[in-house]
Amino acid sequence: MLDMQRIPKHVAIIMDGNGRWAKKHGVLRVAGHNAGMLAMKEIVKRSSTLGIGHLTVYAFSTENWKRSVEEVSGIFKLLVLYVEKELAELHANNVRVRILGDFSKLPKDAREAVDRALVTTENNTGLQFNIALNYGSRDEITRGVQKLASDVAEGIIKADEITEEMISKSLFTGILGIPDPDLIIRTSGEERISNFLLWQMAYSEFVFTDVLWPDFTPEEYEKCIEVFQSRDRRFGGRK
Ligand code: IPE
Ligand code: IPE
Ligand code: MG
């Protein structure tokens, strides 16, 4: 049973396994991404219902550009479709959409869809739904370092005055006021991080599940949160 008093404030998900799901069902990879989008829609809804503050999903990494042009453009077309179909409901559910990553590199229609989602939901106060798009943790940290280095060069701060908090604040998450994730879930049986939230995950709990992302249901999601609730988080202290 879920303990409603101990719902994580921030859940981050590496939504993996769309390609393997497609292969298993004998369909094109992009059909796997479409199925993944439908799964994501349900997880967003359940996150709202559970009162989770932040849901962050890894939708497209800085490394995913290595994939075929067809697959990459298929993913961004699905993003446009998702916004067209779901924005009204997200807004009605008081969800605020935010983006992690440099989405200026996306195709124009995807950029416009993202802008529409950001503007429409900017005053919403319910679930904050953070979509990592063209996101890479090393890219994010590099940008932060560049910003802090230029502050030093301009004499705004001294190098030895840089604090952990300033580093956190220089990241996309810090700029948007997103707390560190309490729980990170990765589907599809892979047990790696793939350049996601490296700085922010210092004390996150990890739950890995073999379920392929398109098969990840709200029930599976609640099971992952139950596993999280069974963990003893010590943050380096003693009990
Ligand atoms: C995750 O599914 C979605 C993205 C990375 C965009 P994959 O497409 O990585 O699925 P697999 O890992 O090939 O099964
Ligand atoms: C991580 O999955 C990125 C996303 C889920 C968007 P990948 O499928 O790209 O990661 P690797 O290549 O298996 O590490
Ligand atoms: Mg994958």
Short mmCIF file of C-alpha atoms and ligand atoms in Angstrom, two decimals:
data_model
loop_
_atom_site.label_atom_id
_atom_site.label_comp_id
_atom_site.label_asym_id
_atom_site.label_seq_id
_atom_site.Cartn_x
_atom_site.Cartn_y
_atom_site.Cartn_z
CA MET A 1 0.00 0.00 0.00
CA LEU A 2 1.18 3.50 -0.78
CA ASP A 3 1.76 5.75 2.19
CA MET A 4 0.10 8.99 1.10
CA GLN A 5 2.00 10.87 3.81
CA ARG A 6 5.33 9.96 2.19
CA ILE A 7 4.83 10.66 -1.47
CA PRO A 8 8.13 11.74 -3.09
CA LYS A 9 8.30 15.44 -3.94
CA HIS A 10 10.20 14.85 -7.17
CA VAL A 11 10.16 11.72 -9.32
CA ALA A 12 12.40 11.54 -12.39
CA ILE A 13 11.97 8.83 -15.02
CA ILE A 14 14.29 7.50 -17.72
CA MET A 15 11.60 6.28 -20.12
CA ASP A 16 13.47 3.49 -21.89
CA GLY A 17 12.45 0.51 -24.03
CA ASN A 18 10.25 1.96 -26.77
CA GLY A 19 12.44 0.43 -29.49
CA ARG A 20 12.46 -3.04 -27.92
CA TRP A 21 8.70 -2.83 -27.41
CA ALA A 22 8.29 -2.03 -31.11
CA LYS A 23 10.51 -4.95 -32.10
CA LYS A 24 8.60 -7.30 -29.85
CA HIS A 25 5.33 -6.25 -31.49
CA GLY A 26 6.74 -6.26 -35.03
CA VAL A 27 6.08 -2.56 -35.61
CA LEU A 28 8.26 0.43 -36.54
CA ARG A 29 10.33 2.11 -33.82
CA VAL A 30 8.25 5.28 -34.15
CA ALA A 31 5.15 3.21 -33.27
CA GLY A 32 7.03 2.26 -30.11
CA HIS A 33 7.57 5.94 -29.35
CA ASN A 34 3.87 6.56 -29.92
CA ALA A 35 3.00 3.80 -27.45
CA GLY A 36 5.51 5.37 -25.07
CA MET A 37 3.77 8.71 -25.35
CA LEU A 38 0.47 7.12 -24.39
CA ALA A 39 2.12 5.54 -21.35
CA MET A 40 3.60 8.90 -20.38
CA LYS A 41 0.19 10.55 -20.53
CA GLU A 42 -1.14 8.14 -17.89
CA ILE A 43 1.90 8.61 -15.65
CA VAL A 44 1.45 12.38 -15.74
CA LYS A 45 -2.18 11.99 -14.69
CA ARG A 46 -1.35 9.61 -11.86
CA SER A 47 1.42 11.94 -10.67
CA SER A 48 -1.14 14.73 -10.35
CA THR A 49 -3.57 12.47 -8.49
CA LEU A 50 -0.87 11.36 -6.07
CA GLY A 51 0.10 14.95 -5.32
CA ILE A 52 3.67 14.61 -6.57
CA GLY A 53 5.25 18.07 -6.84
CA HIS A 54 7.60 17.45 -9.75
CA LEU A 55 7.65 14.79 -12.43
CA THR A 56 10.69 14.94 -14.71
CA VAL A 57 10.82 12.73 -17.80
CA TYR A 58 13.83 12.06 -19.99
CA ALA A 59 12.33 12.37 -23.45
CA PHE A 60 15.33 13.08 -25.69
CA SER A 61 19.01 13.16 -24.78
CA THR A 62 21.88 15.13 -26.27
CA GLU A 63 23.15 11.74 -27.50
CA ASN A 64 19.86 10.72 -29.14
CA TRP A 65 20.76 12.85 -32.21
CA LYS A 66 22.95 9.88 -33.19
CA ARG A 67 19.81 7.99 -34.23
CA SER A 68 18.46 7.91 -37.78
CA VAL A 69 16.92 11.08 -39.20
CA GLU A 70 13.58 9.24 -39.53
CA GLU A 71 13.52 8.24 -35.89
CA VAL A 72 14.57 11.68 -34.61
CA SER A 73 12.02 13.52 -36.75
CA GLY A 74 9.38 10.93 -35.78
CA ILE A 75 10.02 11.63 -32.08
CA PHE A 76 9.63 15.39 -32.55
CA LYS A 77 6.47 14.93 -34.63
CA LEU A 78 5.05 12.94 -31.74
CA LEU A 79 5.97 15.76 -29.39
CA VAL A 80 3.98 18.20 -31.53
CA LEU A 81 1.06 15.77 -31.60
CA TYR A 82 1.25 15.32 -27.82
CA VAL A 83 1.02 19.05 -27.24
CA GLU A 84 -1.84 19.41 -29.75
CA LYS A 85 -3.82 16.59 -28.18
CA GLU A 86 -3.01 17.00 -24.50
CA LEU A 87 -2.30 20.63 -23.75
CA ALA A 88 -5.93 21.52 -22.96
CA GLU A 89 -6.21 18.65 -20.49
CA LEU A 90 -2.83 19.38 -18.89
CA HIS A 91 -3.95 22.97 -18.43
CA ALA A 92 -7.37 21.92 -17.06
CA ASN A 93 -5.53 19.73 -14.54
CA ASN A 94 -3.45 22.73 -13.41
CA VAL A 95 -0.20 21.13 -14.65
CA ARG A 96 2.73 23.41 -15.32
CA VAL A 97 5.01 22.31 -18.15
CA ARG A 98 8.71 23.16 -18.06
CA ILE A 99 11.63 22.12 -20.24
CA LEU A 100 15.13 21.00 -19.25
CA GLY A 101 17.66 21.28 -22.06
CA ASP A 102 18.38 23.56 -24.96
CA PHE A 103 15.24 23.17 -27.04
CA SER A 104 16.30 25.90 -29.47
CA LYS A 105 17.95 23.07 -31.45
CA LEU A 106 14.62 21.33 -32.09
CA PRO A 107 12.72 21.54 -35.38
CA LYS A 108 10.62 24.72 -35.67
CA ASP A 109 7.19 23.12 -35.19
CA ALA A 110 8.43 21.28 -32.09
CA ARG A 111 9.87 24.53 -30.70
CA GLU A 112 6.58 26.28 -31.29
CA ALA A 113 4.62 23.49 -29.63
CA VAL A 114 6.93 23.64 -26.62
CA ASP A 115 6.55 27.43 -26.40
CA ARG A 116 2.78 27.07 -26.51
CA ALA A 117 2.83 24.53 -23.69
CA LEU A 118 5.13 26.74 -21.59
CA VAL A 119 3.09 29.90 -22.08
CA THR A 120 -0.33 28.26 -21.65
CA THR A 121 0.59 26.59 -18.36
CA GLU A 122 2.94 29.18 -16.86
CA ASN A 123 0.60 30.24 -14.05
CA ASN A 124 -0.53 26.73 -13.11
CA THR A 125 0.16 25.62 -9.56
CA GLY A 126 -0.38 21.84 -9.62
CA LEU A 127 2.05 19.18 -10.77
CA GLN A 128 5.17 20.59 -12.38
CA PHE A 129 5.86 18.41 -15.41
CA ASN A 130 9.47 18.83 -16.51
CA ILE A 131 10.34 17.42 -19.92
CA ALA A 132 14.04 16.84 -20.61
CA LEU A 133 14.48 17.58 -24.30
CA ASN A 134 17.89 17.70 -25.92
CA TYR A 135 19.01 17.30 -22.34
CA GLY A 136 22.39 15.99 -21.23
CA SER A 137 23.70 16.35 -17.73
CA ARG A 138 27.26 17.04 -18.88
CA ASP A 139 25.97 19.71 -21.26
CA GLU A 140 24.00 21.25 -18.39
CA ILE A 141 27.01 21.23 -16.07
CA THR A 142 29.25 22.66 -18.81
CA ARG A 143 26.83 25.57 -19.30
CA GLY A 144 26.78 26.17 -15.55
CA VAL A 145 30.58 26.16 -15.36
CA GLN A 146 30.76 28.62 -18.25
CA LYS A 147 28.35 30.97 -16.47
CA LEU A 148 30.24 30.82 -13.18
CA ALA A 149 33.60 31.20 -14.94
CA SER A 150 32.33 34.33 -16.70
CA ASP A 151 31.10 35.72 -13.35
CA VAL A 152 34.64 35.19 -12.03
CA ALA A 153 36.20 36.79 -15.12
CA GLU A 154 33.95 39.83 -14.70
CA GLY A 155 34.89 40.10 -11.05
CA ILE A 156 31.32 39.46 -9.81
CA ILE A 157 32.55 36.58 -7.64
CA LYS A 158 35.93 35.13 -6.68
CA ALA A 159 36.76 31.56 -7.73
CA ASP A 160 37.00 30.36 -4.14
CA GLU A 161 33.60 31.86 -3.34
CA ILE A 162 31.83 29.35 -5.62
CA THR A 163 29.55 27.20 -3.47
CA GLU A 164 27.64 23.96 -4.08
CA GLU A 165 24.46 26.00 -3.98
CA MET A 166 25.73 28.29 -6.73
CA ILE A 167 26.55 25.28 -8.87
CA SER A 168 23.05 23.83 -8.27
CA LYS A 169 21.49 27.17 -9.17
CA SER A 170 23.48 27.37 -12.41
CA LEU A 171 21.87 24.17 -13.77
CA PHE A 172 18.59 24.02 -15.73
CA THR A 173 16.95 22.54 -12.65
CA GLY A 174 18.30 25.32 -10.43
CA ILE A 175 17.25 28.06 -12.84
CA LEU A 176 13.71 26.60 -12.82
CA GLY A 177 13.66 26.01 -9.04
CA ILE A 178 13.32 22.23 -9.36
CA PRO A 179 14.49 20.32 -6.27
CA ASP A 180 16.81 17.29 -6.51
CA PRO A 181 14.93 14.08 -7.41
CA ASP A 182 13.94 11.84 -4.50
CA LEU A 183 13.30 8.88 -6.77
CA ILE A 184 14.72 7.99 -10.18
CA ILE A 185 13.02 5.20 -12.13
CA ARG A 186 14.48 3.56 -15.23
CA THR A 187 12.41 1.10 -17.23
CA SER A 188 13.44 -1.62 -19.70
CA GLY A 189 15.98 -3.46 -17.55
CA GLU A 190 18.94 -1.18 -18.32
CA GLU A 191 20.73 -0.15 -15.17
CA ARG A 192 22.63 2.95 -16.19
CA ILE A 193 22.18 6.69 -15.99
CA SER A 194 22.83 7.73 -19.61
CA ASN A 195 23.81 11.31 -18.77
CA PHE A 196 20.73 12.20 -16.69
CA LEU A 197 20.77 14.57 -13.66
CA LEU A 198 24.29 13.58 -12.57
CA TRP A 199 24.76 16.40 -10.07
CA GLN A 200 21.18 16.36 -8.80
CA MET A 201 21.05 12.61 -8.05
CA ALA A 202 23.64 12.69 -5.25
CA TYR A 203 21.11 11.26 -2.76
CA SER A 204 18.33 9.98 -5.04
CA GLU A 205 16.88 6.50 -4.62
CA PHE A 206 16.96 4.32 -7.75
CA VAL A 207 14.33 1.87 -8.87
CA PHE A 208 15.03 -0.19 -11.98
CA THR A 209 12.25 -2.20 -13.56
CA ASP A 210 12.32 -4.65 -16.48
CA VAL A 211 9.02 -3.33 -17.83
CA LEU A 212 9.43 -1.69 -21.25
CA TRP A 213 8.30 1.95 -21.13
CA PRO A 214 5.12 1.55 -23.27
CA ASP A 215 3.98 -1.18 -20.84
CA PHE A 216 4.65 0.96 -17.76
CA THR A 217 1.24 1.49 -16.15
CA PRO A 218 0.17 3.71 -13.25
CA GLU A 219 0.02 0.48 -11.17
CA GLU A 220 3.69 -0.26 -11.97
CA TYR A 221 4.46 3.35 -11.12
CA GLU A 222 2.83 3.02 -7.71
CA LYS A 223 4.83 -0.18 -7.11
CA CYS A 224 8.04 1.77 -7.78
CA ILE A 225 6.94 4.44 -5.31
CA GLU A 226 6.21 1.71 -2.76
CA VAL A 227 9.77 0.41 -3.20
CA PHE A 228 11.00 3.97 -2.66
CA GLN A 229 8.93 4.19 0.53
CA SER A 230 10.54 0.99 1.83
CA ARG A 231 14.02 2.49 1.57
CA ASP A 232 15.85 3.99 4.52
CA ARG A 233 17.33 7.29 3.38
CA ARG A 234 20.20 8.31 5.60
CA PHE A 235 21.93 11.10 3.63
CA GLY A 236 25.21 10.10 5.20
CA GLY A 237 23.95 10.44 8.73
CA ARG A 238 23.34 7.64 11.21
CA LYS A 239 20.16 6.20 12.62
C1 IPE B 1 13.44 5.42 -25.10
O1 IPE B 1 13.27 4.26 -25.85
C2 IPE B 1 13.02 6.66 -25.86
C3 IPE B 1 14.14 7.50 -26.31
C4 IPE B 1 15.40 7.32 -26.03
C5 IPE B 1 13.79 8.64 -27.17
P1 IPE B 1 14.40 3.73 -26.83
O2 IPE B 1 14.11 4.22 -28.19
O3 IPE B 1 15.75 4.02 -26.30
O4 IPE B 1 14.12 2.18 -26.74
P2 IPE B 1 15.18 1.00 -26.82
O5 IPE B 1 16.20 1.25 -25.75
O6 IPE B 1 15.78 1.04 -28.20
O7 IPE B 1 14.39 -0.24 -26.56
C1 IPE B 2 18.19 7.41 -22.34
O1 IPE B 2 17.87 6.28 -23.10
C2 IPE B 2 17.58 8.63 -22.92
C3 IPE B 2 16.11 8.70 -22.89
C4 IPE B 2 15.32 7.85 -22.30
C5 IPE B 2 15.55 9.85 -23.58
P1 IPE B 2 18.82 5.74 -24.26
O2 IPE B 2 18.14 4.54 -24.81
O3 IPE B 2 19.15 6.83 -25.20
O4 IPE B 2 20.12 5.36 -23.45
P2 IPE B 2 21.26 4.29 -23.78
O5 IPE B 2 21.75 4.58 -25.15
O6 IPE B 2 20.63 2.94 -23.71
O7 IPE B 2 22.29 4.48 -22.70
MG MG B 3 16.99 2.99 -25.07
#
